[in-house]
Coordinates of C-alpha atoms in Angstrom, one line a residue:
M1 CA -0.1 0.0 0.0
S2 CA 1.5 3.4 -1.0
G3 CA 1.8 6.2 1.4
F4 CA 0.6 9.9 0.9
G5 CA 2.6 13.1 0.6
D6 CA 5.8 13.9 -1.4
P7 CA 7.4 11.0 -2.0
R8 CA 10.7 12.7 -2.5
R9 CA 11.0 14.6 0.6
G10 CA 8.2 12.8 2.7
P11 CA 5.7 14.5 5.6
M12 CA 6.5 17.2 6.5
R13 CA 7.5 17.9 10.3
P14 CA 5.5 20.5 12.0
E15 CA 7.5 22.1 14.8
R16 CA 6.7 20.2 18.2
S17 CA 6.3 22.5 21.0
R18 CA 9.3 22.2 23.0
S19 CA 9.4 20.9 26.9
P20 CA 9.1 23.5 29.3
R21 CA 11.5 21.7 31.5
R22 CA 14.2 22.4 29.4
D23 CA 15.8 25.8 27.5
A24 CA 14.5 26.3 24.0
G25 CA 16.4 25.0 21.6
Q26 CA 18.8 23.2 24.2
P27 CA 19.4 19.4 24.6
Y28 CA 18.6 17.4 27.6
R29 CA 21.3 17.5 30.0
D30 CA 21.6 13.5 30.3
D31 CA 24.0 13.6 32.7
R32 CA 22.2 15.6 35.7
R33 CA 19.3 13.9 37.7
A34 CA 16.5 15.8 39.3
P35 CA 14.1 15.0 42.3
G36 CA 11.8 11.9 41.2
G37 CA 14.6 10.5 38.9
R38 CA 13.8 13.1 36.0
R39 CA 16.3 15.3 34.5
D40 CA 17.1 18.3 36.4
S41 CA 16.6 20.3 32.7
E42 CA 12.9 19.3 33.4
L43 CA 12.6 21.6 36.6
Q44 CA 14.5 24.4 35.3
L45 CA 13.7 27.8 36.6
R46 CA 15.9 29.9 34.0
G47 CA 13.6 32.9 32.1
S48 CA 11.8 34.4 34.8
Q49 CA 11.6 34.3 38.8
I50 CA 8.9 35.0 41.3
E51 CA 9.2 38.8 42.0
G52 CA 10.9 38.9 45.4
N53 CA 11.4 35.0 46.0
S54 CA 8.1 35.6 47.7
R55 CA 4.7 33.5 47.3
G56 CA 3.8 35.3 44.1
R57 CA 0.3 36.4 43.8
A58 CA -1.8 35.2 41.3
A59 CA -2.0 37.8 38.3
P60 CA -5.3 39.4 37.9
V61 CA -8.1 37.4 35.5
H62 CA -9.2 39.2 32.8
G63 CA -11.9 37.5 30.7
S64 CA -11.6 37.7 26.9
H65 CA -13.3 40.7 25.2
Q66 CA -17.3 40.0 24.3
E67 CA -17.1 39.6 20.5
T68 CA -19.4 41.5 18.4
L69 CA -21.6 38.9 17.2
L70 CA -23.6 39.6 13.7
P71 CA -27.4 39.5 13.4
L72 CA -28.5 36.2 12.0
P73 CA -29.8 36.4 8.5
K74 CA -33.6 36.0 8.0
E75 CA -33.3 33.5 5.1
V76 CA -30.6 30.4 4.5
P77 CA -29.9 30.1 1.0
I78 CA -30.0 26.3 -0.2
P79 CA -26.4 25.6 -1.3
E80 CA -25.4 24.2 -4.8
S81 CA -24.6 20.9 -3.7
G82 CA -27.8 20.4 -1.6
R83 CA -31.4 19.8 -2.5
K84 CA -34.2 21.6 -0.1
L85 CA -35.9 18.8 2.4
P86 CA -39.7 18.6 1.8
E87 CA -41.6 20.5 4.9
F88 CA -42.7 17.7 7.5
A89 CA -46.2 18.4 9.1
V90 CA -46.6 18.1 13.1
R91 CA -49.9 16.6 14.3
V92 CA -50.9 16.8 17.9
A93 CA -52.7 13.9 19.4
G94 CA -55.8 14.2 21.5
T95 CA -58.2 16.8 22.2
A96 CA -57.8 17.9 26.1
G97 CA -56.3 20.9 26.5
Q98 CA -55.7 24.4 25.3
R99 CA -54.9 24.7 21.6
T100 CA -51.2 26.9 21.0
R101 CA -48.3 27.0 19.2
V102 CA -44.8 27.2 21.2
R103 CA -41.2 27.6 20.4
T104 CA -38.4 25.3 20.9
N105 CA -34.6 25.1 20.8
H106 CA -34.4 23.4 18.0
F107 CA -33.4 24.6 14.4
E108 CA -34.4 22.9 11.4
V109 CA -32.1 21.6 8.6
L110 CA -33.2 22.5 5.4
S111 CA -31.3 20.7 3.2
M112 CA -29.5 17.4 2.5
P113 CA -26.7 16.5 0.1
I114 CA -27.1 15.6 -3.7
V115 CA -23.4 15.0 -4.2
K116 CA -21.8 11.5 -2.6
I117 CA -20.4 11.7 0.9
Y118 CA -17.9 9.2 0.9
Q119 CA -17.3 7.4 4.5
Y120 CA -13.6 6.6 5.6
D121 CA -12.1 4.3 8.5
I122 CA -9.2 6.1 9.9
R123 CA -6.6 3.8 11.8
M124 CA -3.8 5.5 13.9
K125 CA -1.1 3.4 15.8
V126 CA 2.6 4.3 17.2
P127 CA 4.9 2.0 15.7
E128 CA 7.3 0.2 17.9
S129 CA 10.3 2.5 17.0
S130 CA 8.4 5.1 18.6
Q131 CA 6.3 3.3 21.7
L132 CA 6.9 4.4 25.2
R133 CA 6.1 1.7 27.6
G134 CA 5.5 -0.8 24.6
S135 CA 1.8 0.9 24.2
D136 CA 1.2 1.7 20.3
K137 CA -1.9 3.8 21.6
V138 CA -1.6 7.5 19.9
S139 CA -2.2 10.0 22.8
A140 CA -4.2 12.7 22.1
A141 CA -1.8 15.2 21.6
Q142 CA -0.1 13.3 18.7
Q143 CA -3.5 13.1 17.2
A144 CA -3.8 16.8 17.2
K145 CA -0.7 17.2 15.7
V146 CA -1.3 14.0 12.7
L147 CA -4.7 16.2 12.5
V148 CA -3.0 19.5 11.4
H149 CA 0.0 18.2 9.4
E150 CA 0.4 19.4 6.2
A151 CA 0.9 16.3 4.1
L152 CA -2.3 15.1 5.5
I153 CA -4.4 18.2 4.9
S154 CA -2.8 18.4 1.3
F155 CA -4.1 14.8 1.1
W156 CA -7.2 14.6 2.3
G157 CA -8.2 18.4 1.3
T158 CA -10.5 21.2 3.2
T159 CA -13.6 19.1 3.3
F160 CA -12.9 16.3 5.4
V161 CA -14.2 15.9 8.7
Y162 CA -13.0 13.7 11.2
D163 CA -15.1 12.3 14.2
G164 CA -12.3 12.1 16.5
V165 CA -12.5 8.7 17.0
S166 CA -12.5 6.5 14.1
K167 CA -14.3 8.0 11.2
G168 CA -14.1 10.3 8.2
Y169 CA -16.2 12.1 5.6
S170 CA -15.4 13.8 2.8
T171 CA -17.0 15.0 -0.6
T172 CA -13.8 13.8 -2.4
C173 CA -13.0 10.3 -3.2
F174 CA -9.4 10.5 -2.5
V175 CA -8.9 6.4 -2.2
P176 CA -10.9 4.2 -3.9
V177 CA -13.7 2.3 -2.7
G178 CA -13.0 -0.6 -0.7
E179 CA -8.9 0.4 -1.0
T180 CA -6.7 1.6 1.7
R181 CA -4.2 4.2 1.7
S182 CA -1.3 4.0 4.6
T183 CA 1.6 6.2 5.5
T184 CA 3.7 7.3 8.7
I185 CA 3.5 10.7 9.6
N186 CA 6.9 11.9 11.5
L187 CA 6.3 14.4 14.0
S188 CA 9.8 14.8 15.2
S189 CA 11.0 18.6 16.0
A190 CA 14.7 17.7 15.2
E191 CA 16.9 15.4 13.7
G192 CA 18.6 12.8 15.6
G193 CA 16.1 13.0 18.3
R194 CA 13.9 10.2 20.3
P195 CA 11.7 8.9 17.1
N196 CA 8.1 10.3 17.0
E197 CA 5.8 8.6 14.1
V198 CA 2.2 7.7 13.9
D199 CA 1.3 5.0 11.3
L200 CA -1.9 6.0 9.7
A201 CA -4.3 4.1 7.5
I202 CA -7.4 5.4 5.6
R203 CA -10.2 3.0 3.8
N204 CA -12.6 4.1 1.6
V205 CA -15.5 2.5 3.1
G206 CA -18.1 3.5 0.4
S207 CA -20.8 6.7 0.1
L208 CA -23.7 7.5 2.5
N209 CA -27.1 6.4 1.9
I210 CA -28.6 10.0 2.4
R211 CA -31.9 8.5 0.6
T212 CA -32.5 6.3 3.4
L213 CA -32.8 9.0 5.7
V214 CA -35.1 11.2 4.0
D215 CA -37.1 7.9 3.5
Y216 CA -37.0 7.4 6.8
L217 CA -38.3 10.8 7.7
M218 CA -40.9 11.0 4.9
K219 CA -42.6 7.6 6.3
G220 CA -43.6 9.7 9.8
K221 CA -42.5 6.7 12.1
V222 CA -39.5 7.8 13.8
D223 CA -37.9 5.5 16.5
L224 CA -37.7 6.8 20.0
D225 CA -33.8 6.3 19.9
P226 CA -33.0 6.5 16.2
M227 CA -29.3 6.3 17.0
G228 CA -30.1 2.4 17.5
N229 CA -31.5 2.3 14.0
P230 CA -28.2 0.8 12.1
L231 CA -29.4 2.5 8.9
I232 CA -29.5 6.1 10.8
E233 CA -26.9 5.9 12.9
P234 CA -24.0 6.1 10.5
L235 CA -25.8 9.4 9.0
L236 CA -26.3 11.1 12.4
K237 CA -22.7 10.3 13.1
W238 CA -21.9 12.1 9.9
L239 CA -24.1 15.2 11.0
N240 CA -22.7 15.4 14.5
A241 CA -19.1 15.3 13.3
L242 CA -19.8 17.6 10.6
Y243 CA -21.3 20.3 13.0
R244 CA -18.8 19.8 15.7
Q245 CA -16.0 20.5 13.8
R246 CA -15.7 24.3 14.1
P247 CA -17.1 24.9 17.8
A248 CA -14.5 21.8 19.0
A249 CA -11.7 23.8 17.2
R250 CA -13.0 27.2 18.7
F251 CA -13.8 26.4 22.2
T252 CA -12.9 24.6 25.3
T253 CA -14.6 21.2 24.9
R254 CA -13.7 17.6 25.8
P255 CA -13.3 14.7 23.4
N256 CA -16.7 13.8 21.5
S257 CA -18.6 16.1 24.2
N258 CA -21.8 18.2 22.6
A259 CA -20.8 21.2 25.1
Y260 CA -18.3 24.2 24.3
Y261 CA -17.0 27.0 26.6
E262 CA -15.9 30.2 25.9
R263 CA -14.1 31.8 29.3
T264 CA -15.9 36.1 29.0
P265 CA -16.9 38.0 31.2
S266 CA -20.5 38.0 30.0
T267 CA -20.3 34.2 30.5
T268 CA -18.3 33.3 33.5
M269 CA -19.3 34.1 37.3
A270 CA -16.6 33.3 40.2
L271 CA -18.3 31.1 42.9
R272 CA -17.8 33.3 45.9
S273 CA -18.1 30.5 48.5
T274 CA -15.1 28.6 47.1
G275 CA -12.7 31.8 47.7
D276 CA -13.3 32.4 43.9
I277 CA -11.0 29.2 43.2
L278 CA -13.8 27.8 41.1
E279 CA -15.9 29.4 38.4
A280 CA -19.2 28.7 36.7
I281 CA -18.9 29.0 33.0
R282 CA -22.3 29.2 30.7
G283 CA -21.3 27.6 27.2
V284 CA -22.7 26.2 24.3
F285 CA -24.6 23.0 23.8
Q286 CA -25.1 21.4 20.5
T287 CA -26.3 18.2 19.1
V288 CA -28.1 16.9 15.8
Q289 CA -31.3 14.9 16.6
V290 CA -34.2 13.7 14.9
R291 CA -37.3 15.1 16.7
F292 CA -41.2 16.4 15.6
G293 CA -40.3 14.3 12.4
R294 CA -37.8 16.0 11.2
I295 CA -33.9 16.5 11.8
T296 CA -32.9 19.1 14.2
L297 CA -29.9 21.1 15.8
N298 CA -30.6 21.0 19.3
V299 CA -29.0 24.3 21.2
D300 CA -29.0 24.9 24.6
T301 CA -27.0 26.4 27.2
A302 CA -24.6 24.1 29.6
T303 CA -22.9 25.3 32.8
T304 CA -20.2 23.7 34.3
A305 CA -17.6 24.6 37.4
F306 CA -14.2 25.1 36.1
W307 CA -11.1 25.9 38.2
T308 CA -10.4 29.5 38.3
P309 CA -6.9 30.0 36.0
D310 CA -3.7 31.9 37.4
K311 CA -4.6 30.9 41.0
N312 CA -1.4 30.3 42.9
L313 CA -1.7 26.7 44.3
I314 CA -0.9 28.2 48.0
E315 CA -4.0 30.5 47.8
M316 CA -6.0 27.4 46.5
I317 CA -4.8 25.6 49.3
H318 CA -6.0 28.4 51.6
A319 CA -9.4 28.3 50.1
L320 CA -9.9 24.7 50.2
A321 CA -8.9 24.2 53.7
G322 CA -10.6 27.1 55.0
V323 CA -7.5 28.6 56.5
P324 CA -7.4 32.8 56.1
M325 CA -4.6 34.1 54.0
Q326 CA -2.6 35.5 57.0
Q327 CA -2.5 32.5 59.1
N328 CA 0.8 30.3 58.6
I329 CA -0.2 27.1 56.4
E330 CA 2.9 25.1 57.0
Q331 CA 2.0 25.5 61.0
W332 CA -1.8 24.6 60.0
F333 CA -0.4 21.5 57.8
L334 CA 1.6 20.3 60.7
Q335 CA -1.1 20.5 63.1
E336 CA -3.7 18.8 61.2
P337 CA -1.8 16.9 58.3
D338 CA -4.9 14.6 57.8
R339 CA -7.3 17.5 57.1
F340 CA -4.7 19.3 54.8
F341 CA -5.1 16.1 52.6
H342 CA -8.7 15.6 52.8
A343 CA -9.3 19.3 52.0
C344 CA -6.5 19.3 49.4
G345 CA -7.7 15.8 47.8
R346 CA -9.8 17.6 45.3
L347 CA -6.6 19.1 43.7
L348 CA -5.2 15.9 42.7
G349 CA -5.6 15.2 38.8
V350 CA -5.7 19.2 38.0
F351 CA -3.4 20.6 35.5
F352 CA -1.5 24.0 36.8
C353 CA 1.5 25.8 34.6
V354 CA 4.5 27.1 35.9
R355 CA 5.6 31.2 35.1
H356 CA 9.6 30.6 36.1
L357 CA 10.5 29.5 32.6
K358 CA 10.2 30.7 28.9
P359 CA 6.8 31.7 27.6
G360 CA 6.8 28.8 25.4
Q361 CA 7.8 26.7 28.2
N362 CA 5.3 27.8 30.7
A363 CA 2.4 27.6 28.7
R364 CA 2.8 23.6 28.5
K365 CA 0.4 22.0 31.5
T366 CA 1.4 19.6 34.0
R367 CA -0.8 17.5 36.0
L368 CA -0.6 17.1 40.1
A369 CA -0.3 13.1 40.0
K370 CA 0.0 13.0 43.7
W371 CA 1.4 14.8 47.1
S372 CA 5.2 14.0 47.6
R373 CA 5.6 11.9 51.4
L374 CA 8.2 14.7 52.3
D375 CA 8.5 18.4 52.2
S376 CA 11.2 20.1 50.2
H377 CA 14.1 20.2 52.7
K378 CA 13.6 16.1 53.2
T379 CA 13.3 15.6 49.6
V380 CA 16.3 15.0 48.3
F381 CA 18.0 13.6 44.9
E382 CA 21.4 12.7 43.5
Q383 CA 22.5 15.7 41.5
K384 CA 25.7 14.8 38.8
N385 CA 27.5 17.5 37.9
R386 CA 28.2 16.9 33.9
D387 CA 31.6 18.5 33.8
S388 CA 33.5 17.0 36.9
G389 CA 31.4 13.6 36.7
T390 CA 31.1 14.0 40.8
T391 CA 27.7 13.1 42.5
R392 CA 26.0 14.9 45.5
E393 CA 22.9 14.7 47.1
I394 CA 20.8 17.4 47.5
S395 CA 17.3 18.6 48.9
V396 CA 14.7 20.1 46.6
F397 CA 14.8 23.4 48.8
D398 CA 18.4 23.6 48.5
Y399 CA 18.5 23.0 44.7
F400 CA 16.2 25.9 43.7
V401 CA 18.5 28.0 45.9
E402 CA 21.6 27.2 44.2
T403 CA 20.2 26.6 41.1
Y404 CA 17.5 29.1 40.5
G405 CA 18.2 31.6 43.6
I406 CA 14.7 30.7 44.5
T407 CA 14.1 31.0 48.2
L408 CA 11.2 29.0 48.7
R409 CA 8.9 30.4 51.1
Y410 CA 6.6 27.4 51.9
G411 CA 9.5 24.6 51.9
G412 CA 7.5 22.7 54.6
L413 CA 4.3 21.7 52.7
P414 CA 4.1 18.7 50.4
L415 CA 5.4 19.1 46.8
A416 CA 3.3 18.6 43.6
D417 CA 4.6 14.6 42.3
T418 CA 4.3 14.7 38.4
R419 CA 5.7 13.0 35.9
D420 CA 8.4 16.1 35.5
G421 CA 9.5 15.6 39.0
H422 CA 8.5 17.3 42.5
I423 CA 7.8 21.0 41.8
P424 CA 7.1 23.5 44.7
L425 CA 3.2 24.4 45.1
E426 CA 4.2 27.9 45.0
L427 CA 5.8 27.5 41.8
C428 CA 2.4 26.1 40.5
W429 CA -0.6 28.1 38.8
S430 CA -4.1 26.9 37.8
A431 CA -3.9 26.2 34.1
G432 CA -7.0 27.7 32.1
G433 CA -9.8 25.2 30.6
E434 CA -9.2 22.9 33.9
R435 CA -12.8 21.4 34.3
F436 CA -14.0 20.7 38.0
K437 CA -14.6 17.1 38.1
E438 CA -16.3 16.5 41.4
P439 CA -19.8 17.5 42.8
L440 CA -20.3 20.9 44.4
Q441 CA -20.8 21.5 48.0
G442 CA -23.4 23.3 49.7
A443 CA -23.2 26.9 49.3
E444 CA -21.1 26.1 46.3
T445 CA -24.1 24.6 44.6
A446 CA -26.5 27.3 45.7
D447 CA -24.1 30.0 43.9
F448 CA -23.9 27.8 40.8
I449 CA -27.7 27.4 40.5
K450 CA -28.2 31.2 40.8
F451 CA -25.8 31.7 37.5
A452 CA -27.1 28.4 35.6
T453 CA -30.9 29.1 36.1
A454 CA -32.6 31.9 33.9
P455 CA -36.1 32.8 33.1
A456 CA -37.2 31.2 30.2
N457 CA -37.0 34.8 28.0
V458 CA -33.6 34.9 29.3
R459 CA -32.8 31.5 27.9
M460 CA -34.1 32.3 24.9
Q461 CA -31.9 35.0 24.5
Q462 CA -28.6 33.3 25.8
I463 CA -29.8 30.3 23.0
T464 CA -30.2 32.9 20.1
E465 CA -26.6 34.4 21.3
N466 CA -25.2 30.3 21.1
V467 CA -26.6 29.8 17.6
K468 CA -24.7 32.9 16.9
K469 CA -21.6 31.9 18.1
L470 CA -22.3 28.3 16.0
G471 CA -22.7 30.4 12.9
W472 CA -23.9 27.7 10.9
H473 CA -24.7 29.8 8.0
E474 CA -20.8 31.2 7.7
Q475 CA -19.5 27.3 7.8
E476 CA -17.9 26.1 4.1
V477 CA -17.6 22.7 5.1
P478 CA -21.2 22.2 5.9
K479 CA -22.1 23.7 2.8
S480 CA -19.9 21.7 0.6
H481 CA -21.4 18.8 2.1
G482 CA -24.6 20.4 1.0
L483 CA -26.5 21.4 4.3
S484 CA -28.1 24.2 5.6
V485 CA -29.9 25.0 9.0
G486 CA -32.6 27.5 9.7
M487 CA -31.6 30.4 11.9
K488 CA -35.3 30.6 13.6
M489 CA -36.6 28.5 16.9
L490 CA -38.8 25.7 15.2
E491 CA -42.5 26.3 16.0
L492 CA -44.6 23.9 16.7
P493 CA -48.8 23.3 17.4
A494 CA -49.2 21.9 21.0
R495 CA -51.8 21.8 23.9
I496 CA -51.7 23.1 27.2
L497 CA -52.9 20.3 29.6
P498 CA -54.9 20.9 32.7
A499 CA -52.4 20.7 35.5
P500 CA -52.7 17.0 37.3
T501 CA -54.4 16.6 41.0
P502 CA -52.0 14.8 43.2
Q503 CA -53.6 12.3 45.3
Y504 CA -52.8 11.4 49.0
G505 CA -53.7 9.1 51.9
R506 CA -54.9 11.9 54.0
G507 CA -54.9 15.8 53.1
T508 CA -55.6 15.5 49.4
D509 CA -55.8 19.1 47.8
R510 CA -59.2 19.8 45.8
Q511 CA -57.3 22.5 43.6
P512 CA -54.3 21.7 41.7
P513 CA -51.1 23.1 42.7
A514 CA -50.7 26.4 41.9
M515 CA -47.5 27.1 40.2
G516 CA -46.1 24.0 39.8
K517 CA -45.9 23.9 43.7
W518 CA -46.8 21.0 45.9
N519 CA -47.4 21.3 49.4
L520 CA -46.8 18.1 51.7
R521 CA -47.7 19.4 54.9
E522 CA -49.9 17.1 56.8
K523 CA -50.1 15.1 54.0
K524 CA -49.6 11.2 53.9
L525 CA -48.5 9.1 51.5
L526 CA -51.3 7.4 49.1
K527 CA -49.4 4.1 49.7
P528 CA -47.0 4.3 52.3
A529 CA -44.0 1.9 52.8
T530 CA -43.4 -0.4 55.7
I531 CA -39.8 -0.6 57.2
K532 CA -38.9 -3.3 59.6
S533 CA -35.3 -3.1 60.2
W534 CA -32.6 0.5 59.8
G535 CA -29.7 1.5 60.4
L536 CA -27.5 5.2 60.1
L537 CA -23.7 5.2 59.6
Y538 CA -21.8 8.0 60.6
L539 CA -18.4 8.7 59.1
P540 CA -16.9 11.4 61.8
A541 CA -14.7 14.3 60.1
G542 CA -14.0 18.0 60.4
R543 CA -17.1 19.5 62.6
M544 CA -18.1 16.2 64.3
I545 CA -21.4 15.0 65.4
D546 CA -21.5 13.9 69.1
D547 CA -23.5 11.3 70.7
R548 CA -26.5 13.4 71.6
Q549 CA -26.6 14.9 67.8
L550 CA -26.6 11.5 66.3
E551 CA -29.5 10.3 68.4
Q552 CA -31.3 13.5 67.7
F553 CA -31.0 13.6 64.3
A554 CA -32.4 9.7 64.2
V555 CA -35.3 10.7 66.3
C556 CA -35.9 13.4 63.4
I557 CA -35.9 10.8 60.9
A558 CA -38.5 8.7 62.5
R559 CA -40.8 11.3 63.2
G560 CA -40.4 12.9 59.8
F561 CA -41.4 9.0 58.1
R562 CA -44.3 8.9 60.6
D563 CA -45.8 11.8 59.9
L564 CA -45.9 10.8 56.1
G565 CA -48.1 7.3 57.2
I566 CA -44.8 5.5 56.9
T567 CA -44.9 2.7 59.3
T568 CA -41.3 2.4 61.1
P569 CA -40.0 0.2 63.9
E570 CA -40.4 1.3 67.6
K571 CA -36.6 1.2 67.8
L572 CA -34.6 4.1 66.6
P573 CA -32.3 2.9 63.8
V574 CA -29.1 1.2 64.9
L575 CA -26.2 3.4 65.2
L576 CA -22.7 3.2 64.3
K577 CA -19.6 5.5 63.9
G578 CA -17.4 4.2 61.6
N579 CA -13.8 4.5 61.4
P580 CA -13.1 7.0 58.0
Q581 CA -9.4 4.9 57.5
V582 CA -12.2 1.7 56.8
S583 CA -13.1 1.1 53.2
M584 CA -16.5 2.0 52.8
V585 CA -17.6 -1.6 51.8
E586 CA -16.6 -3.0 54.9
L587 CA -18.5 -0.4 57.0
I588 CA -21.7 -1.0 55.2
K589 CA -21.4 -4.6 55.9
E590 CA -20.8 -4.1 59.2
I591 CA -23.8 -1.9 60.0
A592 CA -26.0 -4.0 58.1
A593 CA -25.1 -6.7 60.3
K594 CA -25.8 -5.0 63.0
T595 CA -29.1 -3.7 62.1
G596 CA -30.1 -7.0 60.9
N597 CA -29.3 -8.8 64.5
T598 CA -30.8 -6.2 66.1
F599 CA -34.0 -6.2 64.1
K600 CA -33.8 -9.9 63.3
A601 CA -34.4 -8.7 59.9
K602 CA -32.7 -8.2 56.5
P603 CA -32.4 -3.6 56.6
N604 CA -35.0 -2.0 54.5
L605 CA -33.2 1.3 55.0
L606 CA -29.5 2.4 55.6
F607 CA -28.8 6.0 56.0
I608 CA -25.2 7.1 55.4
V609 CA -23.7 10.6 57.1
I610 CA -20.7 11.8 55.5
H611 CA -18.4 14.8 55.9
G612 CA -18.4 16.1 52.0
V613 CA -19.7 14.8 48.7
S614 CA -17.5 12.2 46.9
E615 CA -18.1 10.7 44.0
R616 CA -16.0 7.8 45.1
F617 CA -17.7 7.2 48.3
Y618 CA -21.0 7.7 46.5
K619 CA -20.4 5.2 44.1
A620 CA -19.1 2.2 46.6
V621 CA -22.4 3.4 48.7
K622 CA -24.7 2.6 46.2
N623 CA -22.7 -0.3 44.6
T624 CA -23.0 -2.0 48.1
C625 CA -26.1 -1.2 49.0
E626 CA -28.5 -1.3 46.7
I627 CA -26.4 -3.7 43.9
Q628 CA -24.8 -6.2 46.4
F629 CA -27.2 -6.4 49.2
G630 CA -30.6 -5.2 47.9
V631 CA -31.2 -2.8 50.7
A632 CA -31.9 1.0 49.8
S633 CA -29.6 3.9 50.9
Q634 CA -30.1 7.4 51.9
G635 CA -26.8 9.9 52.2
E636 CA -26.9 13.0 54.4
L637 CA -24.0 15.3 54.5
N638 CA -23.2 16.0 58.3
L639 CA -23.1 19.6 57.7
G640 CA -26.6 19.8 56.0
A641 CA -27.9 17.9 59.1
L642 CA -26.4 20.4 62.0
S643 CA -27.7 23.7 62.1
S644 CA -25.7 26.7 62.9
D645 CA -26.1 26.2 66.6
G646 CA -25.3 22.5 66.7
D647 CA -28.3 21.4 66.7
I648 CA -29.9 19.0 64.1

């Protein structure tokens, strides 16, 4: 199989971004080792130093200027390579309720291609000569470089669309149907460096059957899940890949995600309850769907919490631990190391940047994999002098003083353990575009909801702004594929149904609930359950709940259940204070056994009271209780169970 690109000179080699742990244009110093077994050049601080060798306040955050968005066109022309789809009528079943028309956040696809759309299978792998740790998997960074390689772009042209996984689509048949073309893309940035190649194979599967999709819509019987239809699924994947290409290149997103984010003053709000180390960003949600008997682009807002960029990790640790900036964080750490690691565990896995190297090197992100076991004074490594060949042992603290003239202000804190070695926390700043992956807690959730929610008229304006940002009418690749999308929200006939009247066992309201609000006061459930065996597991941490408060909490639970008509045992739930060092699975087994022995029956319900929200704990609880034991469980935060004066 032949390759593509100029066979006389091979694929062009784009310049690879240099590692931020070495001076630009300089080779690695192979004879000097750095903390954690890395080369010391991987921790170099040449370029710029922290002002005054102090804690280094984070630079002020400036959102990008709000771009001026042009008005949407009233009419969208059908491209030459497309044909207008017929209008599909929407029928409203039933006669109940008042007739009306509603706007939806769907925008109709107006045309389909009359040209052939070829589908390609794409396979990438790392050849053995370039593999690290024996894996042939292509990294995200390598894939990104391959896709912008000049030889590849000149081969498959500007109308080619890659779905980010294994499929590509084009109006051009640059490989005969059924045949495969292969080549090797060289990503090395310099001659004589470590091999960095990617093997690429492209196979033409054939053209998509666009007529199948049109006939499917014409029949008027759309599947509840069209993606489950093997004839329709490939066509929807093509459309999603086509309209994902531009926003994925312009905005912050995740692989194969339908949400896109841009940090601007109008779309970003700092979460004050977190000490401004987290912020909410309102982004764009877009996906191609089959709805209302037609193909639409569904557009909405998508709000997610991100780590605030350009925050020094010392400042972030103060905020996470709840320690005022004026308080000595090193002394606090020495007094309460367990609280430090618990509170700051949210930083693990976060990417950060440094500012002590040259600009191009500082832009590289580094992941905080774990905390070092020792501080900068006690963390030592072997340093070899390349001139004399002698070796000596040096601490990280002394290393930064002698090599870079930086005296660490927080040398008694753990270090950030990364692939580039151990890096002092005060030299680390949070990177941009870092999504916060854990659930928000308490006041954080309240702040987030205030920003994320909006009245219908405001949300409609936000969706319209998102459509302007997406700019379907300006995208040339969809036009070349014969596609066009209407700029107006799809308006459909509908009926306003009367509000239902909920039925209770006692205290049923005669009138339907007003404004969607249901009143459960003095009501009993229509079909209440019976609880024969129940228990309560408490994991102490942070603000402790004593035995009296825990028992008071159990009394409140029993009273609330009985008020709703739920039959409960005369005895309160079995109480167990668990050891936080023991696994959640073992603790649940213990409370389940203790509860079963007390009530002589398998537990119906277990309450788990924990200090903070944790996805790991939640999964362990649900997997053990609901899946393994078949027991219902309910989690409760002890901060939510306690009032400000310490009562339940």
